[in-house]
Amino acid sequence: MKHFVLDPDRRVVEADLLTWGRWVATCENREVARTEVGHLLVLTLFAGIDISLEDGPPAFFETRVLDGCDELECLESGSWDEAIARHEALTERWTCWADCAWGAAQPALARHSR
């Protein structure tokens, strides 16, 4: 298994196991982005390994939408910039979903509170 770190310009660089272990233990930037959307969390992290499950380009970052119990969606990315773009896209998608769900729930909540 190959290991990777981020250089000062946030580029993915292959590293030997010892270098990778030190980097993971001391790095402060494995978390790329974190956004709360209502009760959901959109979280993007640098994995430090190639997490791609299929043939194709490598993936070193993952963006997950979490609701506290379950993972609702997960996207993989190969670069910091792509990870940021996917984080923003999932944040927008789930913000729209949360807004729609809240709007749809309002009449039922109003009836129930009477």
Coordinates of C-alpha atoms in Angstrom, one line a residue:
M1 CA 0.0 0.0 0.0
K2 CA 1.3 3.4 -0.9
H3 CA 1.1 6.3 1.5
F4 CA 0.7 10.0 0.8
V5 CA 1.0 13.4 2.6
L6 CA 0.1 16.9 1.6
D7 CA 2.9 19.3 0.8
P8 CA 2.8 23.0 1.9
D9 CA 0.9 23.8 -1.3
R10 CA -1.7 21.1 -0.5
R11 CA -0.5 18.8 -3.3
V12 CA -0.6 15.1 -2.7
V13 CA 2.9 13.6 -2.4
E14 CA 3.9 9.9 -2.0
A15 CA 5.8 9.2 1.2
D16 CA 7.4 6.2 2.8
L17 CA 5.6 4.6 5.8
L18 CA 7.7 6.3 8.5
T19 CA 7.3 9.8 7.0
W20 CA 3.6 9.2 6.5
G21 CA 3.2 8.0 10.1
R22 CA 5.0 11.1 11.5
W23 CA 2.9 13.4 9.2
V24 CA -0.4 11.9 10.2
A25 CA 0.5 12.1 13.9
T26 CA 1.4 15.8 13.7
C27 CA -0.5 17.3 10.8
E28 CA -3.2 19.8 11.4
N29 CA -4.7 19.9 7.9
R30 CA -6.2 16.4 7.2
E31 CA -9.6 18.1 7.6
V32 CA -10.2 19.9 4.4
A33 CA -13.7 21.3 5.2
R34 CA -16.5 20.9 7.7
T35 CA -20.0 22.4 7.3
E36 CA -23.1 21.8 9.4
V37 CA -26.4 21.7 7.5
G38 CA -29.1 21.5 10.1
H39 CA -28.6 18.2 11.9
L40 CA -26.2 17.0 9.2
L41 CA -22.5 17.3 8.9
V42 CA -20.6 17.6 5.6
L43 CA -17.0 16.6 6.3
T44 CA -14.1 16.4 3.8
L45 CA -10.9 14.7 4.9
F46 CA -7.5 13.8 3.3
A47 CA -7.2 10.0 3.7
G48 CA -3.4 9.7 3.2
I49 CA -3.9 6.6 1.1
D50 CA -5.6 5.9 -2.3
I51 CA -9.2 5.1 -1.3
S52 CA -10.5 4.6 -4.8
L53 CA -12.5 1.4 -5.0
E54 CA -12.7 1.1 -8.8
D55 CA -10.2 1.3 -11.6
G56 CA -9.6 4.8 -12.6
P57 CA -7.9 7.8 -11.2
P58 CA -6.6 7.7 -7.6
A59 CA -8.7 9.3 -4.8
F60 CA -7.0 10.7 -1.7
F61 CA -9.9 12.7 -0.2
E62 CA -13.4 11.8 0.8
T63 CA -16.4 14.0 1.4
R64 CA -19.1 12.5 3.6
V65 CA -22.6 13.6 4.6
L66 CA -23.3 12.3 8.1
D67 CA -26.5 12.5 10.1
G68 CA -25.1 11.3 13.4
C69 CA -25.9 7.6 12.9
D70 CA -25.4 7.0 9.2
E71 CA -23.4 8.1 6.2
L72 CA -25.9 9.5 3.7
E73 CA -23.5 10.2 0.8
C74 CA -19.8 9.9 0.1
L75 CA -17.7 11.3 -2.8
E76 CA -14.0 10.7 -3.5
S77 CA -11.6 13.2 -4.9
G78 CA -8.1 13.1 -6.2
S79 CA -6.9 16.7 -5.3
W80 CA -7.5 19.4 -2.7
D81 CA -9.3 21.6 -5.2
E82 CA -11.6 18.8 -6.4
A83 CA -12.3 18.0 -2.8
I84 CA -13.3 21.6 -2.0
A85 CA -15.5 21.7 -5.1
R86 CA -17.3 18.4 -4.1
H87 CA -17.6 19.6 -0.5
E88 CA -19.3 22.8 -1.7
A89 CA -21.6 20.8 -4.1
L90 CA -22.7 18.4 -1.4
T91 CA -23.2 21.2 1.1
E92 CA -25.5 22.9 -1.5
R93 CA -27.3 19.7 -2.3
W94 CA -28.0 18.8 1.3
T95 CA -28.9 22.4 2.2
C96 CA -31.5 22.4 -0.5
W97 CA -32.8 19.0 0.8
A98 CA -32.9 20.2 4.4
D99 CA -34.7 23.4 3.3
C100 CA -37.3 21.4 1.3
A101 CA -37.8 18.8 4.1
W102 CA -38.3 21.6 6.7
G103 CA -40.7 23.4 4.4
A104 CA -42.7 20.2 3.8
A105 CA -42.8 19.5 7.5
Q106 CA -44.1 22.9 8.5
P107 CA -47.9 22.2 7.8
A108 CA -47.7 18.9 9.7
L109 CA -45.9 20.4 12.6
A110 CA -48.4 23.3 12.7
R111 CA -51.4 20.8 12.8
H112 CA -49.7 18.7 15.5
S113 CA -49.0 21.7 17.8
R114 CA -52.7 22.8 17.9

